[in-house]
mmCIF file of N, CA and C in Angstrom:
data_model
loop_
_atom_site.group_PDB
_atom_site.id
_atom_site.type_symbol
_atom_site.label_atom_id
_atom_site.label_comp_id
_atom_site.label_asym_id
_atom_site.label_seq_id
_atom_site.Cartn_x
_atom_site.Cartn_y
_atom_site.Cartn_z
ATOM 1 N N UNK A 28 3.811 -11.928 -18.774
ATOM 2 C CA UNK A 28 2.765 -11.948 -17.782
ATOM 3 C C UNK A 28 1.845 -10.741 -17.999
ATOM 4 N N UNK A 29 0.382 -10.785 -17.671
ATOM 5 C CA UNK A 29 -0.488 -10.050 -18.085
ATOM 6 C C UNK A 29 -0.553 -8.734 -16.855
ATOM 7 N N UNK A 30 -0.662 -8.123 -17.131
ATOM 8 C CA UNK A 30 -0.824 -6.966 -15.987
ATOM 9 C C UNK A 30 -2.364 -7.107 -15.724
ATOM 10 N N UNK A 31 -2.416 -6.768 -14.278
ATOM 11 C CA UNK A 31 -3.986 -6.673 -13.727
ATOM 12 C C UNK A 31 -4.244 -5.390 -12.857
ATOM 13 N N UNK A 32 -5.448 -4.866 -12.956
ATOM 14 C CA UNK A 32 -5.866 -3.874 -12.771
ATOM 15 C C UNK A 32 -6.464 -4.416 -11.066
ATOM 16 N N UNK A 33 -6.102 -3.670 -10.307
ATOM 17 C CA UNK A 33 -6.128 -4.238 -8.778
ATOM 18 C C UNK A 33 -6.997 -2.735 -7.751
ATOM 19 N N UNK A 34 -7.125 -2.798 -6.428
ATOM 20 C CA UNK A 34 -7.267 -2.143 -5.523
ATOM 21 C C UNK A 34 -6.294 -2.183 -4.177
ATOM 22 N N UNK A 35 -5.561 -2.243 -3.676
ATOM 23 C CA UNK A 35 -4.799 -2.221 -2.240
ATOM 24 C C UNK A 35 -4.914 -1.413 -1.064
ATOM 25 N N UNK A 36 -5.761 -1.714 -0.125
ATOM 26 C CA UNK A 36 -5.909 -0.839 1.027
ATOM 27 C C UNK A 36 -4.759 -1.228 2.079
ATOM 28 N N UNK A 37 -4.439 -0.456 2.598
ATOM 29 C CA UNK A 37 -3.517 0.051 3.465
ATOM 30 C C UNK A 37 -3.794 0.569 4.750
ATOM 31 N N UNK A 38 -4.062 -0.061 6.244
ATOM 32 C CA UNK A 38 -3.988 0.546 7.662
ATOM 33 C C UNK A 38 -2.722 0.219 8.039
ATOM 34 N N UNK A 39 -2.394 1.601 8.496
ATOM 35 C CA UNK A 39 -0.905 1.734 9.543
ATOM 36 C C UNK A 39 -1.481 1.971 10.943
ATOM 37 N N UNK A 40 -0.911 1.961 11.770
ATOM 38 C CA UNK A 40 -1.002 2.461 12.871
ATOM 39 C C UNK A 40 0.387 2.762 13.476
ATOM 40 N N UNK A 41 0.439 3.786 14.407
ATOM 41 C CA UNK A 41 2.086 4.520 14.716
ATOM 42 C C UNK A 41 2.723 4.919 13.304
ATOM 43 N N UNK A 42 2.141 5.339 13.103
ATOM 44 C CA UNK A 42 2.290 6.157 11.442
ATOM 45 C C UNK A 42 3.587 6.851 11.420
ATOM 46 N N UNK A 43 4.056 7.552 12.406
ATOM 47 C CA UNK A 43 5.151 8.243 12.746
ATOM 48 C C UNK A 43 6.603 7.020 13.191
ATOM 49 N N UNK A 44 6.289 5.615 13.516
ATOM 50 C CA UNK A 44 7.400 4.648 13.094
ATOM 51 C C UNK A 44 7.390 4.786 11.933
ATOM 52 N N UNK A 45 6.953 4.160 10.764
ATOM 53 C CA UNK A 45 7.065 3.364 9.748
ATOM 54 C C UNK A 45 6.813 4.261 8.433
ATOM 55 N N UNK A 46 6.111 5.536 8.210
ATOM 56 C CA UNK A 46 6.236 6.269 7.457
ATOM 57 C C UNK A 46 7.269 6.462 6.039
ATOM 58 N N UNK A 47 8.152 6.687 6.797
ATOM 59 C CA UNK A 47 9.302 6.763 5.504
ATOM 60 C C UNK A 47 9.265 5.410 5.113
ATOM 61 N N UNK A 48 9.228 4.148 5.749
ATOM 62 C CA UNK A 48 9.378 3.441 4.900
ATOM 63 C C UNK A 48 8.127 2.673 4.285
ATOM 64 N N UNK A 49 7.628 2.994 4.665
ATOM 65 C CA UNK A 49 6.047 3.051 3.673
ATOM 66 C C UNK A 49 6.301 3.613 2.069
ATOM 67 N N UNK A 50 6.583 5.213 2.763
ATOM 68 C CA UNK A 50 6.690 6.111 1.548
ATOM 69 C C UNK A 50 7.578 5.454 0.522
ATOM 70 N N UNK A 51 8.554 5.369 1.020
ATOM 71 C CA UNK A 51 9.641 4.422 0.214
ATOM 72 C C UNK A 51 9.604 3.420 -0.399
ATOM 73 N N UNK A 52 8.896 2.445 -0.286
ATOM 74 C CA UNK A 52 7.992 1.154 -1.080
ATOM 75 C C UNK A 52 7.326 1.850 -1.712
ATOM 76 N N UNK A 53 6.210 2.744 -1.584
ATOM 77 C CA UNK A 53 5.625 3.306 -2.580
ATOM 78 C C UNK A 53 6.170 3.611 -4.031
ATOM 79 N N UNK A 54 7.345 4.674 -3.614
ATOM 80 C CA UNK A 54 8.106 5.458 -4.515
ATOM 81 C C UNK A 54 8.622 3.919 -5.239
ATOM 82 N N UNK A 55 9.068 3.025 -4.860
ATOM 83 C CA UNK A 55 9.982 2.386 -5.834
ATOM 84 C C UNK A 55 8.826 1.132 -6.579
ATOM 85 N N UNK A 56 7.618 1.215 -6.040
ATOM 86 C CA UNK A 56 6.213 0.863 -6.751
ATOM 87 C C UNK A 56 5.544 1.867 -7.931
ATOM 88 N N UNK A 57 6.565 2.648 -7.671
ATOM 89 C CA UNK A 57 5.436 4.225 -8.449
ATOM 90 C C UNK A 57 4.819 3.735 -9.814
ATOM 91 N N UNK A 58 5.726 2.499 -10.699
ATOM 92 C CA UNK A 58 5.220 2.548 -11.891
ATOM 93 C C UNK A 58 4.236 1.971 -12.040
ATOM 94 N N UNK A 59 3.947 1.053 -10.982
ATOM 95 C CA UNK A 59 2.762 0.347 -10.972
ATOM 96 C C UNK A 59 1.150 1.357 -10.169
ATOM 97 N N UNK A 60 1.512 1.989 -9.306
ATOM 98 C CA UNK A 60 0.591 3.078 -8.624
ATOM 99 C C UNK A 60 -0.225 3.971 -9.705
ATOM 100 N N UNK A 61 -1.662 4.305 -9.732
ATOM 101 C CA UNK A 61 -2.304 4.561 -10.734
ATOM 102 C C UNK A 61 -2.810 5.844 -10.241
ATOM 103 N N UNK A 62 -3.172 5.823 -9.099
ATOM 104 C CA UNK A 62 -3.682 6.715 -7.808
ATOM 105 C C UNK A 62 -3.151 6.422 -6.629
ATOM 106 N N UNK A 63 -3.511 7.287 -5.882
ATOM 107 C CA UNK A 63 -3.306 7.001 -4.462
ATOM 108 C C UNK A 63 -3.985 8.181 -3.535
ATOM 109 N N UNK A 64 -4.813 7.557 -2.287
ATOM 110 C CA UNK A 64 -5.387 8.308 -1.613
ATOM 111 C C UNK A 64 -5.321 8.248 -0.039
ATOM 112 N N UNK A 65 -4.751 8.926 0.748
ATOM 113 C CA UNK A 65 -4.056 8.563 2.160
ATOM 114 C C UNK A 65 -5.137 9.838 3.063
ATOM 115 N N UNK A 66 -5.656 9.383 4.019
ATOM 116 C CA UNK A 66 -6.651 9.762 4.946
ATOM 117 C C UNK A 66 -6.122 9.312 6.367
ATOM 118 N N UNK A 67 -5.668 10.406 6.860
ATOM 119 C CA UNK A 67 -5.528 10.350 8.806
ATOM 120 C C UNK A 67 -6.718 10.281 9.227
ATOM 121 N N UNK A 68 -6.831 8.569 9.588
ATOM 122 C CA UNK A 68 -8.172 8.990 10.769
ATOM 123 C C UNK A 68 -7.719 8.692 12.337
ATOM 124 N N UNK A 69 -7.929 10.382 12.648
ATOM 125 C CA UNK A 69 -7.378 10.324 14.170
ATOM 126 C C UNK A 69 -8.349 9.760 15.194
ATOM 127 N N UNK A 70 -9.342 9.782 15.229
ATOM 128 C CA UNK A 70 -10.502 9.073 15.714
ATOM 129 C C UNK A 70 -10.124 7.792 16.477
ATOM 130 N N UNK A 71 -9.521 6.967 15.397
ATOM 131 C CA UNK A 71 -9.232 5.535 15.388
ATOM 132 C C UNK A 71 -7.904 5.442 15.512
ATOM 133 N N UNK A 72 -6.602 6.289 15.689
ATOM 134 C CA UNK A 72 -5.482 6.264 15.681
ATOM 135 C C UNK A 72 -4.503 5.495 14.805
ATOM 136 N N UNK A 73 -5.842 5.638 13.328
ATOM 137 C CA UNK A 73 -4.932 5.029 12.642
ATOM 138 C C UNK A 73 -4.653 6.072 11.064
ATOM 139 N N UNK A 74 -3.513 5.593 10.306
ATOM 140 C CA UNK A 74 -4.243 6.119 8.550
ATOM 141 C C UNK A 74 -4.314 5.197 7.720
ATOM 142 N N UNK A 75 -5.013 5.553 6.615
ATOM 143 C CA UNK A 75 -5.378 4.721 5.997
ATOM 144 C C UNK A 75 -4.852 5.408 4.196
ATOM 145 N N UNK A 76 -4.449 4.196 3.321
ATOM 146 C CA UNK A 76 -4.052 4.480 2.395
ATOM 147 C C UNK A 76 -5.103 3.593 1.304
ATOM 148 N N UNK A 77 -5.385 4.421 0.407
ATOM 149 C CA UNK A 77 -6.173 3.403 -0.545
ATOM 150 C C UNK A 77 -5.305 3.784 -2.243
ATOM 151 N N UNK A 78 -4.667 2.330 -3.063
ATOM 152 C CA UNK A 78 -4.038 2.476 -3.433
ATOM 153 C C UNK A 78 -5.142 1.675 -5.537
ATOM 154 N N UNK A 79 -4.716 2.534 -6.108
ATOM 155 C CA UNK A 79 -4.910 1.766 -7.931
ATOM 156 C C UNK A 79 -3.864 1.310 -7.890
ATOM 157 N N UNK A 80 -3.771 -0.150 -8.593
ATOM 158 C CA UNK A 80 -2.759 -0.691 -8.700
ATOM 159 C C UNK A 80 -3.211 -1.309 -10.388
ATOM 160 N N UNK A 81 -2.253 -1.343 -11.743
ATOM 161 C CA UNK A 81 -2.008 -1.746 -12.621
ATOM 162 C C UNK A 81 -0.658 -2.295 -12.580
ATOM 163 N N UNK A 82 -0.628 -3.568 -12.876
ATOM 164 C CA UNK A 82 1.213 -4.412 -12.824
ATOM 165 C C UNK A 82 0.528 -5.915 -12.674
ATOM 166 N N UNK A 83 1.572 -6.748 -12.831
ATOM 167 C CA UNK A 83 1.740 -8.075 -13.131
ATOM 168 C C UNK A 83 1.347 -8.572 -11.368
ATOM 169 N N UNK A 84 0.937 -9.898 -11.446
ATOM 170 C CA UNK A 84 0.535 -10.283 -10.100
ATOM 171 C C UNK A 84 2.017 -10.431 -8.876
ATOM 172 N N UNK A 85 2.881 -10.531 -9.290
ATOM 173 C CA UNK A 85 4.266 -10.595 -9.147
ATOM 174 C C UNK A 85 4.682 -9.458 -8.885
ATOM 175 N N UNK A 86 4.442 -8.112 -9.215
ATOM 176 C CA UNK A 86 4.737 -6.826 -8.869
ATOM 177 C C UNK A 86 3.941 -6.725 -7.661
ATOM 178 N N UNK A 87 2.718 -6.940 -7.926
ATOM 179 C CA UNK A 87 1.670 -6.531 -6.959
ATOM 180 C C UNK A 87 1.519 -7.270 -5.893
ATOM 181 N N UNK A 88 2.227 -8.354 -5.949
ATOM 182 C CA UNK A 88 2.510 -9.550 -4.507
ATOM 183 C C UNK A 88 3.635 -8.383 -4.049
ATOM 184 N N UNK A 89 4.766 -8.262 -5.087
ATOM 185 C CA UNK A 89 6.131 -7.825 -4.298
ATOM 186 C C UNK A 89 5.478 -6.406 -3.456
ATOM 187 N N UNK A 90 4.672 -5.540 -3.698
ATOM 188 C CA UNK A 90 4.879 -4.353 -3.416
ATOM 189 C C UNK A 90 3.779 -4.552 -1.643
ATOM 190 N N UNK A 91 2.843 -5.358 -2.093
ATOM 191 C CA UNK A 91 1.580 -5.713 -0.470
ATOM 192 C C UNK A 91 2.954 -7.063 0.459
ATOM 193 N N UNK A 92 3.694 -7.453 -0.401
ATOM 194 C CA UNK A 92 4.596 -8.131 0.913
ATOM 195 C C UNK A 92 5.395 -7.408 1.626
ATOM 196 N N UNK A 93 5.993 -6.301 0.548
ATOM 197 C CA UNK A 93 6.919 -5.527 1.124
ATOM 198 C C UNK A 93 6.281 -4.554 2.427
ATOM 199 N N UNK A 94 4.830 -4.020 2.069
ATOM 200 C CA UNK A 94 4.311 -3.394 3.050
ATOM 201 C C UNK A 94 3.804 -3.980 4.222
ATOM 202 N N UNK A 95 2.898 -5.126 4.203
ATOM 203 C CA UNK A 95 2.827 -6.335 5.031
ATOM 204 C C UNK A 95 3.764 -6.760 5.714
ATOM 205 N N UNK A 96 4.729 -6.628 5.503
ATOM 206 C CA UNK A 96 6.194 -6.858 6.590
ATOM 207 C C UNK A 96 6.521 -5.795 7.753
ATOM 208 N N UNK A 97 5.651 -4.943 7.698
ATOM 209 C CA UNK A 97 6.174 -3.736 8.276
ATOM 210 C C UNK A 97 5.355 -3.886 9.620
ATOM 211 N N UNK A 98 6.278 -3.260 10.312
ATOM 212 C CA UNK A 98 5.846 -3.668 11.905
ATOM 213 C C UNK A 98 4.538 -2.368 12.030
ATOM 214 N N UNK A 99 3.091 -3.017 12.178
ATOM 215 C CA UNK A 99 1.997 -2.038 12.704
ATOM 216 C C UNK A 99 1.431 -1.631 11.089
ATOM 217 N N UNK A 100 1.349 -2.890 9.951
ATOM 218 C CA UNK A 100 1.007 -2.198 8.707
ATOM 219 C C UNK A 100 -0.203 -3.541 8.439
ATOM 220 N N UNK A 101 -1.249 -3.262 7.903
ATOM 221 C CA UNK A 101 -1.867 -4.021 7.458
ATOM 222 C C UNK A 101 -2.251 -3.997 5.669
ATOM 223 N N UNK A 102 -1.755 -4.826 5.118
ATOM 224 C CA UNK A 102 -2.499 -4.396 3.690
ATOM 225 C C UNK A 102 -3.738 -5.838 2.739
ATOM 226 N N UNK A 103 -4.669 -5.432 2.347
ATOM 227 C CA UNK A 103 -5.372 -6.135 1.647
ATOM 228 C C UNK A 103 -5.504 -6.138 -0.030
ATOM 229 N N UNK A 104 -5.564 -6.897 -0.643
ATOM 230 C CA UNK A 104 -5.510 -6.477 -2.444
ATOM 231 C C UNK A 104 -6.937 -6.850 -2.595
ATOM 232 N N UNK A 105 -6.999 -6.479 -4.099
ATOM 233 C CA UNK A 105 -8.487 -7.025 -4.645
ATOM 234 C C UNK A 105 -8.189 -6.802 -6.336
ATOM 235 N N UNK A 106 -7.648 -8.131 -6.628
ATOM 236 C CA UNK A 106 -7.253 -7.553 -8.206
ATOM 237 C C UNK A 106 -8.558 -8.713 -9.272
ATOM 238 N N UNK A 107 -8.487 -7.786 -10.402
ATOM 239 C CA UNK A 107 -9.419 -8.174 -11.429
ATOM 240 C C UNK A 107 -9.145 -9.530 -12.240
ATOM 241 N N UNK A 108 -9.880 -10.441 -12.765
ATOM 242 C CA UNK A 108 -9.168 -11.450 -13.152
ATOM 243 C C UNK A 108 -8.544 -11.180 -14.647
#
C-alpha cells in the first residue's frame, strides 16, 4: 500500500479528561507523525492540534478513529491522492 502525505486537525475540549490519552495515540502513531503543532485556545475553551501525517490510508484511518472515539475529541483528515 502506497503511503500518503495527509493533514489531521484535531479539537479537544476538557483537555484535562482526555489528554493522556490523546498523547498516547499520538506516541504509538509517532512513525507516521511528520510534525505536530498543539495551540490552547482559551478564548474558546478549547485546544487545538494540527497534525503532518505520512502513512498508508489504513494507518491514517487507524490513528483519526482512534482519536475520534474519544469522548469531547473531534478530528478531520485531508490526505493527497
Amino acid at each position: 500500500m502506497q503511503n500518503r502525505l495527509g493533514v489531521v486537525g484535531i479539537l479537544i475540549k476538557n483537555r484535562e479528561n482526555v489528554a493522556d490519552r490523546v498523547n498516547h495515540i499520538l506516541s504509538e502513531y509517532g512513525h507516521i507523525i511528520v510534525g505536530r503543532m498543539g495551540i490552547p485556545y482559551k478564548d474558546r475553551g478549547v485546544s487545538v492540534i494540527a497534525l503532518i501525517v505520512d502513512g498508508t490510508t489504513d494507518e491514517i484511518g487507524a490513528l483519526t478513529g482512534k482519536l475520534g472515539s474519544l469522548p469531547g475529541v473531534k478530528v478531520k483528515s485531508a490526505l493527497t491522492a
